[in-house]
GROMACS .gro file of C-alpha atoms in nm:
model
   79
    1MET     CA    1   0.567  -5.980  -0.698
    2LYS     CA    2   0.276  -6.156  -0.536
    3ILE     CA    3  -0.037  -5.950  -0.484
    4GLU     CA    4  -0.275  -6.073  -0.219
    5LYS     CA    5  -0.646  -5.996  -0.227
    6PRO     CA    6  -0.788  -6.107   0.108
    7ASN     CA    7  -1.142  -5.988   0.028
    8ASP     CA    8  -1.143  -6.127  -0.324
    9GLN     CA    9  -1.459  -6.316  -0.417
   10PRO     CA   10  -1.507  -6.547  -0.715
   11LEU     CA   11  -1.690  -6.390  -1.006
   12SER     CA   12  -2.064  -6.438  -1.003
   13PHE     CA   13  -2.249  -6.568  -1.307
   14GLU     CA   14  -2.357  -6.211  -1.388
   15ASP     CA   15  -1.997  -6.086  -1.358
   16LEU     CA   16  -1.876  -6.365  -1.587
   17LYS     CA   17  -2.143  -6.274  -1.840
   18ASN     CA   18  -2.040  -5.908  -1.824
   19PHE     CA   19  -1.672  -6.005  -1.853
   20ASP     CA   20  -1.710  -6.180  -2.189
   21LYS     CA   21  -1.817  -5.871  -2.382
   22PRO     CA   22  -1.519  -5.648  -2.294
   23LYS     CA   23  -1.282  -5.941  -2.341
   24ALA     CA   24  -1.405  -6.003  -2.695
   25LEU     CA   25  -1.401  -5.630  -2.773
   26ILE     CA   26  -1.043  -5.589  -2.650
   27LYS     CA   27  -0.923  -5.887  -2.852
   28ARG     CA   28  -1.090  -5.753  -3.169
   29ALA     CA   29  -0.948  -5.404  -3.112
   30VAL     CA   30  -0.588  -5.523  -3.084
   31ALA     CA   31  -0.605  -5.798  -3.348
   32ASP     CA   32  -0.451  -5.576  -3.617
   33GLY     CA   33  -0.163  -5.467  -3.390
   34LYS     CA   34  -0.296  -5.112  -3.355
   35LEU     CA   35  -0.522  -4.953  -3.098
   36PHE     CA   36  -0.696  -4.628  -3.182
   37LYS     CA   37  -0.850  -4.379  -2.943
   38GLN     CA   38  -1.202  -4.465  -3.063
   39GLU     CA   39  -1.143  -4.834  -2.989
   40LYS     CA   40  -1.005  -4.754  -2.642
   41ASP     CA   41  -1.304  -4.529  -2.570
   42CYS     CA   42  -1.541  -4.807  -2.675
   43ILE     CA   43  -1.358  -5.052  -2.444
   44ASP     CA   44  -1.387  -4.806  -2.155
   45VAL     CA   45  -1.760  -4.757  -2.212
   46THR     CA   46  -1.814  -5.133  -2.226
   47ILE     CA   47  -1.619  -5.196  -1.905
   48TYR     CA   48  -1.798  -4.919  -1.714
   49ALA     CA   49  -2.143  -5.006  -1.854
   50ASP     CA   50  -2.242  -5.209  -1.547
   51ARG     CA   51  -2.097  -4.937  -1.321
   52LYS     CA   52  -1.861  -5.191  -1.169
   53VAL     CA   53  -1.502  -5.249  -1.272
   54THR     CA   54  -1.364  -5.584  -1.160
   55VAL     CA   55  -1.003  -5.675  -1.092
   56GLU     CA   56  -1.031  -5.928  -1.373
   57GLU     CA   57  -1.127  -5.655  -1.622
   58LEU     CA   58  -0.833  -5.443  -1.514
   59ASN     CA   59  -0.597  -5.740  -1.537
   60LEU     CA   60  -0.730  -5.815  -1.885
   61CYS     CA   61  -0.658  -5.459  -2.000
   62GLN     CA   62  -0.313  -5.481  -1.844
   63LYS     CA   63  -0.234  -5.812  -2.012
   64ILE     CA   64  -0.380  -5.754  -2.357
   65ILE     CA   65  -0.325  -5.381  -2.402
   66TRP     CA   66  -0.061  -5.224  -2.181
   67ASP     CA   67   0.186  -5.513  -2.164
   68LYS     CA   68   0.178  -5.543  -2.544
   69ILE     CA   69   0.230  -5.168  -2.585
   70GLN     CA   70   0.533  -5.182  -2.355
   71LYS     CA   71   0.678  -5.478  -2.545
   72GLY     CA   72   0.625  -5.303  -2.878
   73GLU     CA   73   0.375  -5.566  -2.996
   74LEU     CA   74   0.090  -5.313  -3.007
   75GLU     CA   75   0.094  -4.965  -3.151
   76TYR     CA   76  -0.146  -4.703  -3.024
   77SER     CA   77  -0.275  -4.382  -3.173
   78TRP     CA   78  -0.461  -4.143  -2.946
   79TRP     CA   79  -0.524  -3.888  -3.224
   0.00000   0.00000   0.00000
């Protein structure tokens, strides 16, 4: 399925800078194949820290976290 974003703008330098931190945090959190509630909460706080959630950040979470959970490559524990 192709998703079109007619109003999509390229990321600004500031957005790119803010994108690196959550990306690194997500990769560290899932490196051991498990994602705990505390790690997910920390990711959420980091993403919302600038009070702006970008499509790229959501796509990153989808790709690195939720797709891997659905494929069985990542185990999660919310307790």
